[in-house]
Amino acid sequence: MALDRLHEPGSLAQDRRVDSAVVDASISAIDTKMIGLDLVTSAYLLHGDEPALVETGPSTSEAAVAGGLEQLGIGPSDLAHVVVTHIHLDHAGGVGRLSGRFPRATIWVHERGAPHLAEPSRLVASTARVYGEETMRAWFGAVEPAPSERIAPVGDGDVIPLGSRSLEVLYTPGHASHHVALIDSQTGGIFVGDALGIHLPDVGVLRPATPPPDIDVEVAVRSIERIRERASSTLLLSHYGAVPEIDAMCDLSIVRIRGWADQVREGLRSSDDLDRIARLLEKRGTADALADAGPGADLDRYDMLASYRINAAGLIRYWKKRWEREAAGGSSQ
Ligand SMILES: [Zn+2]
């Protein structure tokens, strides 16, 4: 079983080269150097007659991403498309700034996220509630609106035409209600955003990403299964890089997110104290990291992307919403 192999410490971190060509030479990874760190958040360039950037990183990554595009031969008038998997600021916070630098690019985003790229004030307020005002400003910078006339909203099954290739939109809510995965027609690679969680290739640990306010565990599991059904070559994670082991990664993602959700549900039997439940989750996450990578894994960058406190807050909210729904006689999912 592939999953057993993943549980051999170090198996996920095996000699995967971290260079810019992923899947094949037609897709390049651009490190957004988010928060000044390597290998935390990736953008991708799809080469072709209509070059397309997938994900922008936050505003604070503007120079790193524009510099990466320049190195790949993409000047201000060359970039034809910017596509984002969802609007969380580490994925799409830089859309406003980059749309100014690349004035010809059309901006593609799920229809639920589109209004927030044109008018980001509610998105910024929501992010401040999750991270705290000061951390948000330091990590993500000022979020500028993108020109609404250049924003093209998309939904499930839509095909984004990029000239010689295209991206099919797969609606994959769960991590966020406006999250999509994108299937590349040329390579079969799937940009999965945060749908599978966070897996940094030089560490080799897979950790769920369960932030408030949207996280819905069973919806997220169904999205992972949709991705598995459609995956034919390689998964491309925003945090971070290419993962060719499709079944193993999907299996582990499901086990992990359900395991974390169960841990929080158990914790809620005693009290809903956030600090206490965050500590319970940390205990579980530490054991997961040991299973994936052996002792001594460097988890600092995982904590920056999504602390146990943020993940615990998301899962507490998930269970409370779910129990309210069930008490009201609604569906359990
Ligand atoms: Zn996200």
mmCIF file of C-alpha atoms and ligand atoms in Angstrom:
data_model
loop_
_atom_site.group_PDB
_atom_site.id
_atom_site.type_symbol
_atom_site.label_atom_id
_atom_site.label_comp_id
_atom_site.label_asym_id
_atom_site.label_seq_id
_atom_site.Cartn_x
_atom_site.Cartn_y
_atom_site.Cartn_z
ATOM 1 C CA MET A 1 0.000 0.000 0.000
ATOM 2 C CA ALA A 2 1.260 3.400 -0.945
ATOM 3 C CA LEU A 3 0.015 4.831 2.345
ATOM 4 C CA ASP A 4 2.219 2.432 4.310
ATOM 5 C CA ARG A 5 5.194 3.655 2.382
ATOM 6 C CA LEU A 6 4.291 7.227 3.272
ATOM 7 C CA HIS A 7 4.424 6.289 6.902
ATOM 8 C CA GLU A 8 8.060 5.322 6.684
ATOM 9 C CA PRO A 9 9.762 8.391 8.125
ATOM 10 C CA GLY A 10 11.412 10.453 5.432
ATOM 11 C CA SER A 11 9.580 8.796 2.569
ATOM 12 C CA LEU A 12 7.852 12.018 1.520
ATOM 13 C CA ALA A 13 11.039 14.048 1.638
ATOM 14 C CA GLN A 14 13.080 11.744 -0.566
ATOM 15 C CA ASP A 15 15.509 13.510 -2.870
ATOM 16 C CA ARG A 16 12.825 15.509 -4.662
ATOM 17 C CA ARG A 17 14.666 18.127 -6.615
ATOM 18 C CA VAL A 18 13.475 21.644 -5.974
ATOM 19 C CA ASP A 19 14.155 23.447 -9.201
ATOM 20 C CA SER A 20 11.875 25.628 -11.240
ATOM 21 C CA ALA A 21 10.658 23.090 -13.865
ATOM 22 C CA VAL A 22 7.770 20.981 -12.553
ATOM 23 C CA VAL A 23 5.811 18.214 -14.334
ATOM 24 C CA ASP A 24 7.683 19.153 -17.515
ATOM 25 C CA ALA A 25 9.464 22.162 -18.971
ATOM 26 C CA SER A 26 6.141 23.849 -19.779
ATOM 27 C CA ILE A 27 5.402 24.647 -16.115
ATOM 28 C CA SER A 28 7.820 26.574 -13.903
ATOM 29 C CA ALA A 29 7.549 27.090 -10.164
ATOM 30 C CA ILE A 30 8.260 30.597 -8.883
ATOM 31 C CA ASP A 31 9.076 30.835 -5.177
ATOM 32 C CA THR A 32 7.134 33.814 -3.815
ATOM 33 C CA LYS A 33 9.593 34.054 -0.897
ATOM 34 C CA MET A 34 6.628 34.700 1.344
ATOM 35 C CA ILE A 35 7.651 36.281 4.653
ATOM 36 C CA GLY A 36 11.190 36.165 3.261
ATOM 37 C CA LEU A 37 11.246 32.357 3.450
ATOM 38 C CA ASP A 38 12.124 29.784 0.814
ATOM 39 C CA LEU A 39 9.818 26.946 -0.235
ATOM 40 C CA VAL A 40 6.716 28.110 1.625
ATOM 41 C CA THR A 41 4.398 29.416 -1.085
ATOM 42 C CA SER A 42 4.710 28.778 -4.797
ATOM 43 C CA ALA A 43 3.346 30.533 -7.829
ATOM 44 C CA TYR A 44 3.519 28.738 -11.173
ATOM 45 C CA LEU A 45 4.045 29.925 -14.731
ATOM 46 C CA LEU A 46 2.397 28.008 -17.555
ATOM 47 C CA HIS A 47 4.436 28.688 -20.663
ATOM 48 C CA GLY A 48 2.797 29.030 -24.056
ATOM 49 C CA ASP A 49 1.481 31.557 -26.525
ATOM 50 C CA GLU A 50 -0.632 33.042 -23.703
ATOM 51 C CA PRO A 51 1.565 32.790 -20.598
ATOM 52 C CA ALA A 52 -0.430 32.296 -17.400
ATOM 53 C CA LEU A 53 0.504 32.780 -13.757
ATOM 54 C CA VAL A 54 -1.219 30.466 -11.256
ATOM 55 C CA GLU A 55 -1.303 32.080 -7.756
ATOM 56 C CA THR A 56 0.426 35.365 -6.957
ATOM 57 C CA GLY A 57 1.471 35.015 -3.330
ATOM 58 C CA PRO A 58 0.761 38.008 -1.072
ATOM 59 C CA SER A 59 1.383 41.679 -1.927
ATOM 60 C CA THR A 60 4.711 41.432 -0.131
ATOM 61 C CA SER A 61 5.815 38.906 -2.787
ATOM 62 C CA GLU A 62 5.281 41.315 -5.688
ATOM 63 C CA ALA A 63 9.005 41.820 -6.378
ATOM 64 C CA ALA A 64 9.862 38.107 -6.044
ATOM 65 C CA VAL A 65 7.095 37.048 -8.419
ATOM 66 C CA ALA A 66 7.701 39.817 -10.973
ATOM 67 C CA GLY A 67 11.443 39.018 -10.785
ATOM 68 C CA GLY A 68 10.754 35.314 -11.280
ATOM 69 C CA LEU A 69 8.586 36.047 -14.313
ATOM 70 C CA GLU A 70 11.290 38.287 -15.762
ATOM 71 C CA GLN A 71 13.875 35.531 -15.345
ATOM 72 C CA LEU A 72 11.545 33.249 -17.260
ATOM 73 C CA GLY A 73 11.332 35.804 -20.065
ATOM 74 C CA ILE A 74 7.920 37.281 -19.206
ATOM 75 C CA GLY A 75 7.868 41.076 -19.430
ATOM 76 C CA PRO A 76 5.089 43.489 -18.407
ATOM 77 C CA SER A 77 3.147 43.165 -21.660
ATOM 78 C CA ASP A 78 3.609 39.384 -22.021
ATOM 79 C CA LEU A 79 1.570 37.938 -19.167
ATOM 80 C CA ALA A 80 -1.897 37.082 -20.525
ATOM 81 C CA HIS A 81 -3.566 35.470 -17.486
ATOM 82 C CA VAL A 82 -3.505 35.344 -13.709
ATOM 83 C CA VAL A 83 -5.465 32.431 -12.195
ATOM 84 C CA VAL A 84 -5.941 31.822 -8.456
ATOM 85 C CA THR A 85 -7.171 28.695 -6.660
ATOM 86 C CA HIS A 86 -8.755 30.818 -3.921
ATOM 87 C CA ILE A 87 -8.523 34.316 -2.495
ATOM 88 C CA HIS A 88 -6.707 33.750 0.805
ATOM 89 C CA LEU A 89 -4.032 36.429 0.925
ATOM 90 C CA ASP A 90 -1.089 34.024 0.668
ATOM 91 C CA HIS A 91 -2.481 32.911 -2.710
ATOM 92 C CA ALA A 92 -4.143 36.002 -4.165
ATOM 93 C CA GLY A 93 -3.203 38.998 -2.004
ATOM 94 C CA GLY A 94 -0.805 40.122 -4.723
ATOM 95 C CA VAL A 95 -3.363 40.113 -7.537
ATOM 96 C CA GLY A 96 -4.058 43.864 -7.228
ATOM 97 C CA ARG A 97 -0.393 44.895 -7.328
ATOM 98 C CA LEU A 98 0.546 42.466 -10.107
ATOM 99 C CA SER A 99 -2.435 43.492 -12.235
ATOM 100 C CA GLY A 100 -0.855 46.960 -12.318
ATOM 101 C CA ARG A 101 2.509 45.578 -13.396
ATOM 102 C CA PHE A 102 1.007 43.253 -15.990
ATOM 103 C CA PRO A 103 -1.766 45.364 -17.533
ATOM 104 C CA ARG A 104 -2.816 42.851 -20.198
ATOM 105 C CA ALA A 105 -3.519 39.944 -17.869
ATOM 106 C CA THR A 106 -7.059 38.674 -17.358
ATOM 107 C CA ILE A 107 -7.728 37.584 -13.769
ATOM 108 C CA TRP A 108 -9.571 34.278 -13.271
ATOM 109 C CA VAL A 109 -11.108 33.357 -9.908
ATOM 110 C CA HIS A 110 -14.102 31.407 -8.592
ATOM 111 C CA GLU A 111 -17.293 33.435 -8.791
ATOM 112 C CA ARG A 112 -17.644 33.493 -4.997
ATOM 113 C CA GLY A 113 -14.189 35.024 -4.634
ATOM 114 C CA ALA A 114 -14.387 37.477 -7.528
ATOM 115 C CA PRO A 115 -16.136 40.360 -5.675
ATOM 116 C CA HIS A 116 -13.449 40.282 -2.964
ATOM 117 C CA LEU A 117 -10.591 40.805 -5.423
ATOM 118 C CA ALA A 118 -12.281 43.949 -6.753
ATOM 119 C CA GLU A 119 -13.203 45.179 -3.255
ATOM 120 C CA PRO A 120 -10.882 43.511 -0.723
ATOM 121 C CA SER A 121 -11.953 45.292 2.495
ATOM 122 C CA ARG A 122 -14.078 42.415 3.851
ATOM 123 C CA LEU A 123 -11.403 39.872 2.920
ATOM 124 C CA VAL A 124 -8.776 41.947 4.735
ATOM 125 C CA ALA A 125 -11.020 42.291 7.817
ATOM 126 C CA SER A 126 -11.643 38.537 7.842
ATOM 127 C CA THR A 127 -7.903 37.822 7.557
ATOM 128 C CA ALA A 128 -7.193 40.223 10.431
ATOM 129 C CA ARG A 129 -9.636 38.255 12.599
ATOM 130 C CA VAL A 130 -7.716 35.038 11.848
ATOM 131 C CA TYR A 131 -4.096 36.248 12.083
ATOM 132 C CA GLY A 132 -4.391 39.453 14.120
ATOM 133 C CA GLU A 133 -3.993 42.902 12.557
ATOM 134 C CA GLU A 134 -0.242 43.269 13.138
ATOM 135 C CA THR A 135 0.806 39.860 11.799
ATOM 136 C CA MET A 136 -1.478 40.248 8.813
ATOM 137 C CA ARG A 137 0.086 43.586 7.858
ATOM 138 C CA ALA A 138 3.625 42.294 8.355
ATOM 139 C CA TRP A 139 3.151 39.097 6.353
ATOM 140 C CA PHE A 140 0.652 40.031 3.682
ATOM 141 C CA GLY A 141 1.181 43.808 3.268
ATOM 142 C CA ALA A 142 -1.417 46.198 1.872
ATOM 143 C CA VAL A 143 -3.999 44.570 -0.383
ATOM 144 C CA GLU A 144 -4.874 46.582 -3.446
ATOM 145 C CA PRO A 145 -8.071 46.073 -5.421
ATOM 146 C CA ALA A 146 -7.864 44.494 -8.868
ATOM 147 C CA PRO A 147 -9.655 46.250 -11.754
ATOM 148 C CA SER A 148 -13.125 44.701 -11.891
ATOM 149 C CA GLU A 149 -13.322 44.884 -15.688
ATOM 150 C CA ARG A 150 -10.375 42.489 -15.917
ATOM 151 C CA ILE A 151 -11.771 39.917 -13.472
ATOM 152 C CA ALA A 152 -13.354 36.840 -15.083
ATOM 153 C CA PRO A 153 -15.414 34.781 -12.589
ATOM 154 C CA VAL A 154 -15.471 31.003 -13.160
ATOM 155 C CA GLY A 155 -17.409 28.011 -11.837
ATOM 156 C CA ASP A 156 -17.181 24.218 -11.884
ATOM 157 C CA GLY A 157 -16.550 22.754 -15.338
ATOM 158 C CA ASP A 158 -15.524 26.023 -16.945
ATOM 159 C CA VAL A 159 -12.501 25.937 -19.210
ATOM 160 C CA ILE A 160 -10.049 28.828 -19.045
ATOM 161 C CA PRO A 161 -8.539 29.240 -22.513
ATOM 162 C CA LEU A 162 -4.816 29.969 -22.518
ATOM 163 C CA GLY A 163 -4.209 29.835 -26.275
ATOM 164 C CA SER A 164 -2.427 26.574 -27.001
ATOM 165 C CA ARG A 165 -3.469 25.010 -23.668
ATOM 166 C CA SER A 166 -6.285 25.452 -21.178
ATOM 167 C CA LEU A 167 -7.180 24.993 -17.523
ATOM 168 C CA GLU A 168 -10.346 23.140 -16.513
ATOM 169 C CA VAL A 169 -11.961 24.418 -13.337
ATOM 170 C CA LEU A 170 -12.816 21.813 -10.689
ATOM 171 C CA TYR A 171 -14.837 23.302 -7.824
ATOM 172 C CA THR A 172 -13.175 21.963 -4.655
ATOM 173 C CA PRO A 173 -14.666 23.663 -1.571
ATOM 174 C CA GLY A 174 -13.851 22.603 1.990
ATOM 175 C CA HIS A 175 -10.700 24.563 2.853
ATOM 176 C CA ALA A 176 -12.600 27.596 1.566
ATOM 177 C CA SER A 177 -16.047 27.906 -0.004
ATOM 178 C CA HIS A 178 -14.566 29.530 -3.120
ATOM 179 C CA HIS A 179 -11.689 27.083 -3.663
ATOM 180 C CA VAL A 180 -11.021 25.554 -7.084
ATOM 181 C CA ALA A 181 -8.475 23.121 -8.480
ATOM 182 C CA LEU A 182 -7.222 23.645 -12.033
ATOM 183 C CA ILE A 183 -6.437 20.850 -14.498
ATOM 184 C CA ASP A 184 -3.824 21.624 -17.143
ATOM 185 C CA SER A 185 -4.799 20.268 -20.572
ATOM 186 C CA GLN A 186 -1.196 19.899 -21.694
ATOM 187 C CA THR A 187 0.367 17.938 -18.843
ATOM 188 C CA GLY A 188 -2.587 16.678 -16.790
ATOM 189 C CA GLY A 189 -1.025 18.398 -13.779
ATOM 190 C CA ILE A 190 -3.572 19.652 -11.234
ATOM 191 C CA PHE A 191 -3.067 22.837 -9.262
ATOM 192 C CA VAL A 192 -4.667 21.888 -5.954
ATOM 193 C CA GLY A 193 -4.165 25.071 -3.924
ATOM 194 C CA ASP A 194 -4.723 24.176 -0.251
ATOM 195 C CA ALA A 195 -7.236 21.355 -0.850
ATOM 196 C CA LEU A 196 -4.830 18.628 0.340
ATOM 197 C CA GLY A 197 -3.171 20.640 3.088
ATOM 198 C CA ILE A 198 0.423 21.792 3.468
ATOM 199 C CA HIS A 199 3.365 19.662 2.424
ATOM 200 C CA LEU A 200 6.769 21.333 2.265
ATOM 201 C CA PRO A 201 9.045 19.130 0.145
ATOM 202 C CA ASP A 202 12.249 19.688 2.102
ATOM 203 C CA VAL A 203 10.474 18.630 5.334
ATOM 204 C CA GLY A 204 8.150 15.924 4.049
ATOM 205 C CA VAL A 205 5.336 16.392 6.578
ATOM 206 C CA LEU A 206 1.697 16.698 5.469
ATOM 207 C CA ARG A 207 -0.438 18.902 7.671
ATOM 208 C CA PRO A 208 -4.102 19.829 7.141
ATOM 209 C CA ALA A 209 -5.028 23.488 6.614
ATOM 210 C CA THR A 210 -8.276 24.079 8.519
ATOM 211 C CA PRO A 211 -8.631 27.826 9.069
ATOM 212 C CA PRO A 212 -11.849 29.638 9.918
ATOM 213 C CA PRO A 213 -14.328 30.649 8.724
ATOM 214 C CA ASP A 214 -15.097 28.141 5.945
ATOM 215 C CA ILE A 215 -13.418 24.830 6.762
ATOM 216 C CA ASP A 216 -15.853 21.956 6.293
ATOM 217 C CA VAL A 217 -14.209 18.574 6.795
ATOM 218 C CA GLU A 218 -16.587 16.289 4.885
ATOM 219 C CA VAL A 219 -16.864 18.771 2.016
ATOM 220 C CA ALA A 220 -13.058 18.901 1.937
ATOM 221 C CA VAL A 221 -12.871 15.083 1.804
ATOM 222 C CA ARG A 222 -15.270 15.004 -1.159
ATOM 223 C CA SER A 223 -13.093 17.590 -2.913
ATOM 224 C CA ILE A 224 -9.967 15.485 -2.326
ATOM 225 C CA GLU A 225 -11.787 12.495 -3.872
ATOM 226 C CA ARG A 226 -12.764 14.635 -6.875
ATOM 227 C CA ILE A 227 -9.134 15.628 -7.321
ATOM 228 C CA ARG A 228 -8.034 11.991 -7.071
ATOM 229 C CA GLU A 229 -10.575 10.932 -9.733
ATOM 230 C CA ARG A 230 -9.311 13.550 -12.174
ATOM 231 C CA ALA A 231 -5.600 13.355 -11.423
ATOM 232 C CA SER A 232 -3.565 11.730 -14.149
ATOM 233 C CA SER A 233 -0.016 12.989 -13.673
ATOM 234 C CA THR A 234 1.030 15.267 -10.826
ATOM 235 C CA LEU A 235 -0.451 17.264 -7.984
ATOM 236 C CA LEU A 236 0.858 20.831 -7.760
ATOM 237 C CA LEU A 237 0.579 22.223 -4.240
ATOM 238 C CA SER A 238 0.734 25.916 -3.467
ATOM 239 C CA HIS A 239 2.586 24.981 -0.253
ATOM 240 C CA TYR A 240 4.692 23.550 -1.978
ATOM 241 C CA GLY A 241 5.599 21.974 -5.265
ATOM 242 C CA ALA A 242 4.936 18.858 -7.350
ATOM 243 C CA VAL A 243 3.785 15.573 -5.809
ATOM 244 C CA PRO A 244 3.499 12.641 -8.253
ATOM 245 C CA GLU A 245 2.256 10.144 -5.604
ATOM 246 C CA ILE A 246 -1.430 10.919 -6.170
ATOM 247 C CA ASP A 247 -3.182 8.106 -4.281
ATOM 248 C CA ALA A 248 -0.794 8.133 -1.349
ATOM 249 C CA MET A 249 -1.118 11.880 -0.928
ATOM 250 C CA CYS A 250 -4.923 11.868 -1.257
ATOM 251 C CA ASP A 251 -5.232 8.961 1.208
ATOM 252 C CA LEU A 252 -2.994 10.643 3.743
ATOM 253 C CA SER A 253 -4.793 13.999 3.344
ATOM 254 C CA ILE A 254 -8.118 12.387 4.170
ATOM 255 C CA VAL A 255 -6.750 10.433 7.132
ATOM 256 C CA ARG A 256 -5.107 13.568 8.499
ATOM 257 C CA ILE A 257 -8.009 15.995 8.179
ATOM 258 C CA ARG A 258 -10.460 13.497 9.684
ATOM 259 C CA GLY A 259 -7.961 12.686 12.435
ATOM 260 C CA TRP A 260 -7.544 16.352 13.323
ATOM 261 C CA ALA A 261 -11.296 16.919 13.236
ATOM 262 C CA ASP A 262 -11.855 13.912 15.543
ATOM 263 C CA GLN A 263 -9.212 15.226 17.931
ATOM 264 C CA VAL A 264 -11.005 18.573 18.180
ATOM 265 C CA ARG A 265 -14.415 16.898 18.590
ATOM 266 C CA GLU A 266 -13.019 14.855 21.489
ATOM 267 C CA GLY A 267 -11.528 17.993 23.016
ATOM 268 C CA LEU A 268 -14.864 19.793 22.795
ATOM 269 C CA ARG A 269 -16.408 17.192 25.125
ATOM 270 C CA SER A 270 -14.663 18.941 28.048
ATOM 271 C CA SER A 271 -14.623 22.591 26.997
ATOM 272 C CA ASP A 272 -14.253 24.861 23.995
ATOM 273 C CA ASP A 273 -11.204 26.659 25.383
ATOM 274 C CA LEU A 274 -9.179 27.511 22.279
ATOM 275 C CA ASP A 275 -5.738 27.306 23.893
ATOM 276 C CA ARG A 276 -6.468 23.899 25.366
ATOM 277 C CA ILE A 277 -7.759 22.501 22.085
ATOM 278 C CA ALA A 278 -4.830 24.011 20.180
ATOM 279 C CA ARG A 279 -2.490 22.137 22.553
ATOM 280 C CA LEU A 280 -4.360 18.871 21.938
ATOM 281 C CA LEU A 281 -4.035 19.423 18.185
ATOM 282 C CA GLU A 282 -0.338 20.209 18.543
ATOM 283 C CA LYS A 283 0.208 16.902 20.318
ATOM 284 C CA ARG A 284 -1.443 15.086 17.445
ATOM 285 C CA GLY A 285 0.420 17.159 14.825
ATOM 286 C CA THR A 286 3.732 16.358 16.516
ATOM 287 C CA ALA A 287 2.960 12.634 16.291
ATOM 288 C CA ASP A 288 1.961 13.027 12.620
ATOM 289 C CA ALA A 289 5.240 14.812 11.869
ATOM 290 C CA LEU A 290 7.185 12.003 13.532
ATOM 291 C CA ALA A 291 5.338 9.438 11.392
ATOM 292 C CA ASP A 292 6.050 11.364 8.189
ATOM 293 C CA ALA A 293 9.589 12.599 8.671
ATOM 294 C CA GLY A 294 11.100 11.116 11.810
ATOM 295 C CA PRO A 295 12.362 13.191 14.739
ATOM 296 C CA GLY A 296 13.588 16.768 14.385
ATOM 297 C CA ALA A 297 11.432 17.899 11.448
ATOM 298 C CA ASP A 298 11.571 21.674 11.063
ATOM 299 C CA LEU A 299 7.941 22.723 11.447
ATOM 300 C CA ASP A 300 8.423 26.482 11.925
ATOM 301 C CA ARG A 301 7.242 27.338 8.422
ATOM 302 C CA TYR A 302 4.135 25.195 8.874
ATOM 303 C CA ASP A 303 3.332 27.112 12.061
ATOM 304 C CA MET A 304 3.681 30.409 10.205
ATOM 305 C CA LEU A 305 1.339 29.351 7.414
ATOM 306 C CA ALA A 306 -1.298 28.073 9.808
ATOM 307 C CA SER A 307 -0.655 27.811 13.543
ATOM 308 C CA TYR A 308 -2.314 25.116 15.635
ATOM 309 C CA ARG A 309 -4.394 27.893 17.168
ATOM 310 C CA ILE A 310 -5.750 28.928 13.761
ATOM 311 C CA ASN A 311 -6.407 25.320 12.725
ATOM 312 C CA ALA A 312 -8.093 24.609 16.081
ATOM 313 C CA ALA A 313 -10.269 27.719 15.767
ATOM 314 C CA GLY A 314 -11.413 26.585 12.312
ATOM 315 C CA LEU A 315 -12.280 23.071 13.473
ATOM 316 C CA ILE A 316 -14.088 24.277 16.610
ATOM 317 C CA ARG A 317 -16.208 26.510 14.397
ATOM 318 C CA TYR A 318 -16.806 23.602 11.998
ATOM 319 C CA TRP A 319 -18.137 21.295 14.722
ATOM 320 C CA LYS A 320 -20.308 23.972 16.307
ATOM 321 C CA LYS A 321 -21.877 24.889 12.947
ATOM 322 C CA ARG A 322 -22.377 21.205 12.133
ATOM 323 C CA TRP A 323 -23.998 20.415 15.482
ATOM 324 C CA GLU A 324 -26.301 23.436 15.142
ATOM 325 C CA ARG A 325 -27.323 22.210 11.699
ATOM 326 C CA GLU A 326 -27.954 18.704 12.986
ATOM 327 C CA ALA A 327 -29.938 20.005 15.968
ATOM 328 C CA ALA A 328 -32.077 22.001 13.543
ATOM 329 C CA GLY A 329 -32.796 18.755 11.670
ATOM 330 C CA GLY A 330 -30.611 19.511 8.658
ATOM 331 C CA SER A 331 -28.188 17.238 6.880
ATOM 332 C CA SER A 332 -25.182 16.038 8.884
ATOM 333 C CA GLN A 333 -22.853 17.279 6.184
HETATM 334 ZN ZN ZN B 1 -5.938 28.962 1.910
#
